[in-house]
XYZ file of C-alpha atoms in Angstrom:
566
model
C -81.311 -40.271 50.046
C -79.397 -41.317 46.926
C -80.704 -44.326 44.971
C -77.333 -46.039 45.345
C -78.112 -46.748 49.025
C -80.426 -49.589 50.080
C -80.135 -49.133 53.834
C -79.065 -46.521 56.398
C -76.944 -47.220 59.472
C -77.304 -44.450 62.053
C -74.858 -44.262 64.947
C -75.178 -41.935 67.930
C -72.018 -41.072 69.900
C -71.472 -43.479 72.796
C -72.155 -41.649 76.092
C -69.478 -42.093 78.738
C -70.573 -44.239 81.691
C -69.198 -42.109 84.525
C -72.319 -39.971 84.948
C -75.822 -39.316 83.703
C -76.986 -37.779 80.436
C -77.856 -34.070 80.325
C -79.731 -31.732 77.978
C -76.530 -30.876 76.074
C -76.154 -34.529 75.089
C -79.841 -34.781 74.194
C -79.841 -31.615 72.043
C -76.498 -32.302 70.375
C -76.787 -35.979 69.486
C -79.722 -38.066 70.654
C -82.846 -36.085 69.727
C -81.608 -35.264 66.185
C -80.504 -38.854 65.545
C -83.833 -40.140 66.887
C -85.797 -37.733 64.666
C -83.841 -39.009 61.665
C -84.302 -42.697 62.562
C -88.035 -42.286 63.216
C -88.457 -40.380 59.955
C -86.701 -43.072 57.904
C -88.820 -45.785 59.529
C -91.973 -43.797 58.674
C -90.728 -43.746 55.060
C -90.359 -47.560 55.250
C -86.603 -47.335 54.688
C -84.275 -50.097 55.893
C -82.613 -48.483 58.922
C -80.614 -49.422 62.034
C -80.077 -47.038 64.943
C -77.062 -48.036 67.059
C -75.669 -46.816 70.381
C -74.255 -48.032 73.700
C -72.277 -46.984 76.755
C -68.559 -46.192 76.480
C -67.222 -47.904 79.614
C -63.429 -47.805 79.409
C -60.862 -45.045 79.939
C -59.492 -43.178 82.941
C -62.482 -41.150 84.268
C -64.445 -44.259 85.305
C -61.440 -45.559 87.245
C -61.089 -42.200 89.024
C -64.779 -42.217 89.958
C -64.493 -45.782 91.277
C -61.505 -44.797 93.419
C -63.404 -41.757 94.781
C -66.504 -43.802 95.545
C -64.566 -46.717 97.039
C -66.093 -49.332 94.739
C -65.058 -51.406 91.732
C -64.930 -49.903 88.253
C -67.451 -52.500 87.092
C -69.911 -51.289 89.731
C -69.514 -47.706 88.466
C -70.139 -48.559 84.808
C -73.020 -50.919 85.662
C -74.761 -48.170 87.627
C -74.330 -45.449 85.017
C -75.067 -47.760 82.080
C -78.475 -48.451 83.635
C -79.082 -44.769 84.443
C -78.201 -43.690 80.887
C -80.202 -46.484 79.249
C -83.270 -45.728 81.394
C -82.978 -41.997 80.601
C -82.917 -42.668 76.855
C -85.902 -45.003 77.111
C -87.737 -42.359 79.147
C -87.261 -39.836 76.334
C -88.272 -42.259 73.594
C -84.840 -42.457 71.960
C -85.610 -45.423 69.723
C -82.301 -47.292 69.438
C -82.484 -50.731 67.841
C -79.833 -51.727 70.362
C -78.224 -49.975 73.306
C -75.299 -52.117 74.445
C -71.939 -51.438 76.102
C -68.204 -51.681 75.487
C -67.683 -54.106 78.388
C -69.716 -56.775 76.553
C -68.019 -60.013 75.488
C -68.948 -59.292 71.858
C -67.256 -55.903 71.950
C -64.118 -57.245 73.611
C -63.671 -59.791 70.816
C -64.543 -57.412 67.953
C -62.191 -54.678 69.261
C -59.354 -57.169 69.908
C -59.734 -58.702 66.445
C -59.832 -55.241 64.840
C -56.576 -54.240 66.559
C -54.954 -57.565 65.663
C -55.921 -57.206 61.976
C -54.277 -53.775 61.784
C -51.269 -55.021 63.763
C -50.768 -58.018 61.445
C -51.044 -55.749 58.382
C -48.294 -53.500 59.749
C -50.637 -50.512 60.100
C -49.203 -49.410 63.478
C -45.849 -47.918 64.403
C -44.199 -48.745 67.729
C -42.702 -45.911 69.782
C -40.966 -45.609 73.128
C -41.349 -42.412 75.148
C -41.266 -41.166 78.738
C -44.306 -41.222 81.001
C -44.810 -40.510 84.697
C -44.585 -43.579 86.935
C -45.705 -43.938 90.576
C -42.940 -45.882 92.371
C -45.071 -46.436 95.485
C -48.114 -47.764 93.605
C -45.930 -49.496 90.968
C -47.958 -48.164 88.046
C -47.708 -45.797 85.097
C -49.990 -42.806 85.556
C -52.581 -41.609 83.065
C -52.771 -37.805 82.712
C -55.806 -37.586 85.008
C -53.950 -39.432 87.793
C -51.403 -36.610 88.015
C -52.059 -33.274 89.709
C -49.895 -30.252 90.308
C -49.698 -26.503 90.010
C -50.953 -24.969 86.762
C -48.130 -22.972 85.104
C -50.707 -20.505 83.731
C -52.939 -19.578 86.693
C -51.260 -21.169 89.730
C -54.174 -23.526 90.516
C -52.545 -26.085 92.887
C -54.968 -28.847 91.783
C -54.640 -28.818 87.988
C -54.843 -32.193 86.225
C -52.160 -33.573 83.931
C -54.300 -32.922 80.852
C -56.183 -29.728 81.763
C -56.578 -27.029 84.382
C -60.250 -26.809 85.320
C -59.799 -23.322 86.777
C -58.394 -21.527 83.715
C -59.416 -24.136 81.107
C -55.936 -24.436 79.519
C -54.926 -27.811 78.010
C -51.779 -29.194 79.642
C -49.333 -32.050 79.396
C -48.211 -33.729 82.663
C -44.626 -32.486 82.323
C -45.845 -28.850 82.368
C -47.202 -29.183 85.920
C -45.182 -27.614 88.750
C -44.586 -30.030 91.654
C -46.541 -32.932 90.131
C -48.007 -35.572 92.471
C -49.733 -38.906 91.974
C -53.408 -38.949 92.941
C -53.045 -42.694 93.587
C -50.447 -42.539 96.386
C -49.649 -38.829 96.801
C -46.009 -39.534 95.895
C -43.961 -37.479 93.447
C -43.923 -39.434 90.159
C -40.793 -40.126 88.112
C -40.385 -40.325 84.342
C -39.862 -43.820 82.923
C -39.754 -45.214 79.425
C -42.774 -47.106 78.080
C -43.605 -48.522 74.645
C -46.895 -48.026 72.787
C -48.465 -48.549 69.369
C -49.522 -45.604 67.219
C -51.840 -45.174 64.247
C -49.837 -43.082 61.732
C -52.508 -40.550 60.788
C -49.883 -38.608 58.819
C -49.803 -41.540 56.371
C -53.594 -41.300 55.910
C -53.789 -37.538 55.332
C -53.152 -37.937 51.584
C -56.534 -39.668 51.080
C -58.471 -38.218 54.046
C -58.162 -34.637 52.807
C -59.600 -35.162 49.283
C -62.237 -37.552 50.693
C -63.628 -34.874 53.026
C -63.396 -32.266 50.246
C -65.570 -34.599 48.124
C -68.421 -34.016 50.606
C -69.340 -30.326 50.147
C -72.786 -31.103 51.613
C -71.282 -31.690 55.078
C -71.815 -28.994 57.690
C -69.233 -26.209 57.574
C -68.253 -26.747 61.231
C -67.269 -30.334 60.345
C -65.257 -29.601 57.197
C -63.779 -26.478 58.825
C -62.486 -28.335 61.862
C -61.040 -31.099 59.669
C -59.272 -28.499 57.521
C -57.660 -27.054 60.679
C -56.272 -30.489 61.561
C -55.004 -31.005 58.013
C -53.384 -27.552 57.946
C -51.454 -28.402 61.130
C -50.474 -31.782 59.647
C -51.811 -35.017 61.115
C -49.578 -36.765 63.668
C -49.395 -40.409 64.771
C -51.847 -41.131 67.613
C -51.308 -43.703 70.370
C -53.737 -46.644 70.335
C -52.610 -48.206 73.635
C -52.214 -47.074 77.261
C -50.693 -48.317 80.500
C -53.864 -49.086 82.480
C -55.437 -52.035 84.233
C -59.005 -51.208 83.081
C -59.864 -51.779 79.443
C -59.403 -54.288 76.643
C -55.935 -55.874 76.856
C -53.702 -55.223 73.845
C -53.786 -58.623 72.052
C -50.041 -58.787 71.413
C -47.382 -60.864 73.150
C -45.346 -58.777 75.602
C -48.081 -56.137 76.026
C -49.001 -57.081 79.588
C -50.432 -54.139 81.560
C -51.421 -52.318 78.384
C -54.972 -51.784 77.121
C -56.529 -50.308 73.994
C -56.775 -46.522 74.234
C -60.445 -45.613 74.750
C -60.641 -43.465 71.609
C -59.604 -46.517 69.541
C -61.862 -48.938 71.388
C -65.051 -46.798 71.624
C -65.993 -46.278 67.927
C -65.537 -50.001 67.325
C -68.513 -50.209 69.706
C -70.748 -49.198 66.790
C -69.586 -52.316 64.953
C -69.771 -54.680 67.943
C -73.252 -53.442 68.899
C -74.452 -54.089 65.341
C -72.920 -57.569 65.504
C -74.593 -58.209 68.866
C -77.951 -57.241 67.345
C -77.458 -59.050 64.017
C -74.857 -61.792 64.521
C -75.523 -63.347 61.099
C -75.712 -60.334 58.772
C -73.994 -57.419 60.556
C -71.387 -57.253 57.787
C -74.022 -56.146 55.248
C -74.478 -53.027 57.362
C -70.758 -52.274 57.694
C -69.135 -53.587 54.527
C -71.652 -53.241 51.706
C -71.228 -50.107 49.529
C -75.024 -49.766 49.278
C -75.220 -49.024 53.031
C -75.265 -45.369 54.026
C -73.388 -44.735 57.303
C -74.354 -41.595 59.273
C -72.591 -40.569 62.519
C -74.471 -38.193 64.857
C -72.016 -36.507 67.230
C -71.140 -33.321 69.116
C -68.403 -31.030 67.784
C -65.867 -32.343 70.328
C -65.981 -35.695 68.510
C -65.443 -34.425 64.953
C -61.764 -35.396 64.777
C -62.502 -38.956 65.927
C -65.370 -39.581 63.487
C -64.033 -37.722 60.444
C -60.313 -38.449 60.699
C -59.387 -41.134 63.239
C -62.198 -43.700 62.829
C -62.216 -43.433 58.999
C -58.429 -44.008 59.061
C -59.003 -47.115 61.208
C -61.725 -48.401 58.855
C -59.608 -47.739 55.754
C -56.568 -49.401 57.334
C -58.635 -52.527 58.069
C -59.658 -52.550 54.424
C -63.166 -54.028 54.283
C -65.394 -51.359 55.866
C -67.453 -48.526 54.359
C -66.773 -44.898 55.319
C -69.374 -42.451 56.686
C -71.534 -40.681 54.115
C -72.311 -37.814 56.489
C -71.337 -36.685 59.987
C -73.917 -34.119 61.163
C -72.091 -32.712 64.193
C -73.815 -30.160 66.398
C -72.223 -27.315 68.313
C -72.666 -27.032 72.110
C -75.694 -26.089 74.170
C -75.122 -23.741 77.114
C -77.314 -23.563 80.210
C -78.477 -20.123 81.413
C -75.546 -18.451 79.563
C -72.913 -20.738 81.124
C -71.139 -23.746 79.659
C -72.695 -27.044 80.756
C -70.213 -28.771 83.085
C -70.499 -32.277 84.500
C -67.737 -31.719 87.038
C -69.464 -28.560 88.341
C -72.916 -30.203 88.113
C -74.058 -27.272 85.945
C -76.554 -29.255 83.901
C -80.152 -30.360 83.573
C -79.975 -34.137 84.025
C -82.467 -36.243 82.098
C -83.223 -38.603 84.985
C -84.070 -35.591 87.185
C -86.195 -33.944 84.481
C -88.281 -37.131 84.159
C -89.098 -36.856 87.881
C -89.667 -33.072 87.905
C -91.764 -32.975 84.708
C -93.558 -36.345 84.439
C -95.205 -36.919 81.061
C -93.505 -33.866 79.544
C -90.675 -35.542 77.622
C -91.969 -34.085 74.358
C -91.837 -30.557 75.755
C -88.081 -30.882 76.256
C -87.644 -32.624 72.892
C -89.533 -29.746 71.254
C -87.595 -26.980 73.009
C -84.203 -28.596 72.368
C -85.012 -29.068 68.674
C -86.389 -25.522 68.343
C -83.157 -24.284 69.930
C -80.832 -26.888 68.390
C -77.150 -25.838 68.166
C -76.932 -26.909 64.506
C -74.702 -24.095 63.245
C -73.503 -22.332 66.408
C -73.484 -22.760 70.184
C -76.930 -22.100 71.580
C -78.413 -21.406 74.993
C -81.085 -23.176 77.064
C -82.971 -21.087 79.605
C -85.871 -22.148 81.783
C -87.714 -18.958 80.774
C -87.506 -19.946 77.093
C -88.543 -23.523 77.980
C -91.691 -22.199 79.682
C -92.421 -19.686 76.900
C -92.103 -22.253 74.106
C -94.372 -24.670 75.962
C -97.020 -22.095 76.866
C -96.896 -19.940 73.719
C -96.280 -22.607 71.063
C -97.195 -26.128 72.200
C -100.179 -25.002 74.298
C -101.319 -21.795 72.555
C -100.735 -22.863 68.928
C -100.644 -26.671 68.528
C -102.713 -27.640 71.581
C -105.171 -24.791 71.112
C -105.999 -25.778 67.535
C -106.433 -29.460 68.437
C -108.588 -28.626 71.455
C -110.833 -26.203 69.564
C -111.392 -28.654 66.692
C -112.215 -31.538 69.065
C -114.354 -29.499 71.455
C -116.462 -28.035 68.622
C -116.926 -31.515 67.130
C -118.031 -32.759 70.550
C -120.393 -29.810 70.983
C -122.058 -29.852 67.563
C -121.832 -33.526 66.504
C -121.501 -35.474 69.784
C -117.887 -36.261 68.910
C -118.535 -37.820 65.501
C -116.467 -36.790 62.466
C -118.916 -34.859 60.247
C -119.281 -35.261 56.488
C -117.537 -32.959 54.032
C -119.719 -30.761 51.860
C -118.796 -28.538 48.926
C -115.364 -26.900 49.260
C -114.957 -23.134 49.054
C -111.977 -21.272 47.591
C -110.713 -20.730 51.159
C -110.957 -24.470 51.838
C -109.005 -25.306 48.680
C -106.330 -22.706 49.435
C -105.914 -24.099 52.973
C -105.670 -27.675 51.653
C -103.008 -26.618 49.126
C -101.066 -24.850 51.854
C -100.878 -27.821 54.192
C -100.231 -30.304 51.368
C -96.941 -28.511 50.713
C -95.725 -29.136 54.266
C -94.866 -32.821 53.603
C -92.359 -32.063 50.833
C -90.747 -29.291 52.844
C -90.414 -31.351 56.051
C -88.869 -34.199 54.033
C -86.392 -31.873 52.320
C -85.295 -30.347 55.618
C -84.967 -33.623 57.545
C -82.947 -35.190 54.730
C -80.645 -32.148 54.856
C -80.279 -32.686 58.656
C -82.011 -29.345 59.328
C -84.206 -30.603 62.142
C -84.869 -27.211 63.717
C -86.397 -25.870 60.486
C -88.237 -29.147 59.828
C -89.969 -28.992 63.214
C -90.847 -25.336 62.578
C -92.474 -26.418 59.306
C -94.502 -29.098 61.135
C -95.671 -26.446 63.611
C -96.750 -24.380 60.618
C -99.551 -26.937 60.109
C -101.021 -25.947 63.485
C -100.729 -22.262 62.575
C -102.573 -22.958 59.303
C -105.270 -24.762 61.295
C -105.661 -21.953 63.830
C -105.960 -19.351 61.070
C -108.476 -21.477 59.173
C -110.706 -21.884 62.238
C -110.391 -18.220 63.230
C -111.306 -17.047 59.703
C -114.117 -19.604 59.220
C -115.741 -18.821 62.616
C -117.848 -22.011 62.875
C -119.257 -20.836 66.237
C -120.958 -17.992 64.340
C -121.761 -19.822 61.099
C -123.562 -22.633 62.994
C -126.494 -20.230 63.509
C -126.974 -19.513 59.796
C -125.404 -22.392 57.816
C -124.986 -25.607 59.876
C -124.020 -27.655 56.773
C -121.059 -25.346 56.164
C -119.844 -25.992 59.729
C -119.689 -29.726 58.949
C -117.156 -29.013 56.193
C -115.171 -26.584 58.365
C -114.829 -29.130 61.186
C -114.255 -32.036 58.797
C -111.254 -30.199 57.324
C -110.086 -29.066 60.776
C -110.116 -32.671 62.023
C -108.177 -33.802 58.931
C -105.596 -31.132 59.788
C -105.433 -32.481 63.358
C -104.827 -35.978 61.936
C -102.072 -34.567 59.716
C -100.432 -32.992 62.768
C -100.231 -36.400 64.468
C -98.228 -37.679 61.470
C -96.070 -34.595 60.881
C -94.934 -34.474 64.523
C -94.333 -38.228 64.858
C -90.528 -37.995 64.366
C -90.253 -34.987 66.695
C -92.831 -35.545 69.463
C -93.549 -39.297 69.546
C -95.405 -39.362 72.884
C -97.890 -36.592 72.111
C -98.327 -37.842 68.520
C -99.334 -41.270 69.834
C -101.652 -39.635 72.363
C -103.215 -37.428 69.712
C -103.922 -40.473 67.537
C -105.753 -42.029 70.505
C -107.767 -38.800 70.876
C -108.918 -38.987 67.239
C -109.304 -42.800 67.029
C -106.582 -43.027 64.373
C -104.731 -46.374 64.531
C -101.358 -45.464 63.012
C -99.236 -42.777 61.360
C -98.825 -43.295 57.615
C -96.252 -40.763 56.429
C -97.116 -41.238 52.773
C -100.646 -39.963 53.510
C -99.399 -36.739 55.126
C -101.281 -33.939 53.359
C -104.408 -36.062 52.727
C -107.884 -34.803 53.621
C -109.459 -38.229 54.144
C -107.440 -39.574 57.094
C -110.528 -39.708 59.354
C -113.703 -41.347 58.078
C -116.976 -39.417 58.487
C -118.974 -40.929 61.334
C -115.880 -41.979 63.316
C -116.660 -41.639 67.026
C -113.990 -39.627 68.827
C -113.285 -40.046 72.555
C -114.064 -37.202 74.947
C -111.510 -34.408 74.282
C -108.525 -33.938 76.593
C -105.800 -31.312 76.603
C -102.800 -32.398 74.519
C -100.397 -30.008 76.296
C -100.625 -28.276 79.658
C -99.396 -24.868 80.728
C -96.215 -24.876 82.837
C -96.642 -22.590 85.838
C -94.083 -20.130 87.221
C -93.601 -22.218 90.397
C -92.213 -25.184 88.426
C -89.734 -22.917 86.636
C -88.702 -21.151 89.841
C -87.942 -24.546 91.401
C -85.474 -25.266 88.558
C -83.880 -21.815 88.847
C -83.485 -22.294 92.617
C -81.753 -25.629 91.992
C -79.269 -23.950 89.652
C -78.686 -21.096 92.090
C -77.829 -23.603 94.843
C -75.400 -25.364 92.493
C -73.782 -22.014 91.620
C -73.304 -21.209 95.324
C -71.789 -24.643 96.002
C -69.341 -24.134 93.117
C -68.356 -20.694 94.397
C -67.735 -22.156 97.855
C -65.614 -24.966 96.372
C -63.571 -22.498 94.279
C -63.062 -20.271 97.305
C -61.716 -23.235 99.288
C -59.438 -24.190 96.390
């Protein structure tokens, strides 16, 4: 991190409160941002990690209508489900709030009003579908009709879910309102727009001034610039959302894309009512947005334009956006329930949060779309966490228990092999730091796992179980160094696998993880009594994996049946 920054503000994309959180969300946004936040805290950096539920927009109103309950009931239920899921996986937000909070309503309203008073919006009148029976303008998702591309009779006004084509409501054949079933009519309505075209002249060189950003981020922005930025509406005709704070704007609310990113600001203010502005307006704050690739335009073009138009806010220093994660070679889909839901995983695999964190990081879609399979999940657990990391820890602890009644032995004279091993694992700290600070979490975790490989090789080559018969003093040194390596593993994996790192520290009677001492060979004092050894990781059996595959097969059959009926 550059010396010009005194603090780091990390934001994670606000999950939408009309459903649970799945492995695609976890892999794309929340595990990488959590690794980064935990790492910075270990380095004693001043850091805030901000998130919350996005609770406005059309999909939550559609779900409420389907379920026959109020919209507030829908967002309350899913806010709790999402928050509990994140807590279950150890995602260490400093605050997890929501966009229906009183603080957010005021901050978002004031933000809009500031831009409005500065003349930063343009007002436009255009035609939109109106339901004469329900007396309401219809959002795109409240209009259905026949897709002009594939003939699907139930295509939405913004997209056909059968062929995947993006649509506008006026393209639909025989459109109908999903509110009343009536045929909608076109009526004029007035809205406010953020003139992104006006901001392109500074946005383009600003993004070009960040060559360190991921190529998928700069590449997608370049595509938008090449097409030419267009004004984007900041208001909608809806009854759910934050009312537009302008006289004569009754029945209009802030468009969710405008309202949601302001949630980062309002959540910070809710957490730190007296000094939130230091985190958002001081040039020595580093702002980092963790997002998925579908949010690049909002966080690299739209939100920066909003912040610049307001005039007093800092701009993001980096936006590490991930690509998508597929599930068993198919795109994850909430509407088709083709997903692994976090709240279900916590029930199916109790105590194994770190296994999923490990697998998702090892398979992170950092540069291209990647694929999650249950076979790979099982293999990485059994062949890496159990057979490499867990095996080394278990062997070192069991041998200490066997030969020294669980007490850390003293260190004797070091051999050339000992010194070479020490040098090798001392280099891991610098490399892990370099990779994390470059947002290369997959490679950083691989480097941490390299410590366990070094340990396994050291034990295998040293053969203390043989040497004990001829040179028991030498075995003391071998196990002393092996235990120091185990202690180093508990520090190196702390950002990645917080649950098992904490458990490992309990197993070696080590009170805390001091990152600055990573690479040291005196983390455990000779004579320290270690508890009775336990397994750090357990093998995952075929039956558990088959259960997950059967679940997916049932979902696939249900989707086929639904498509057949459609």
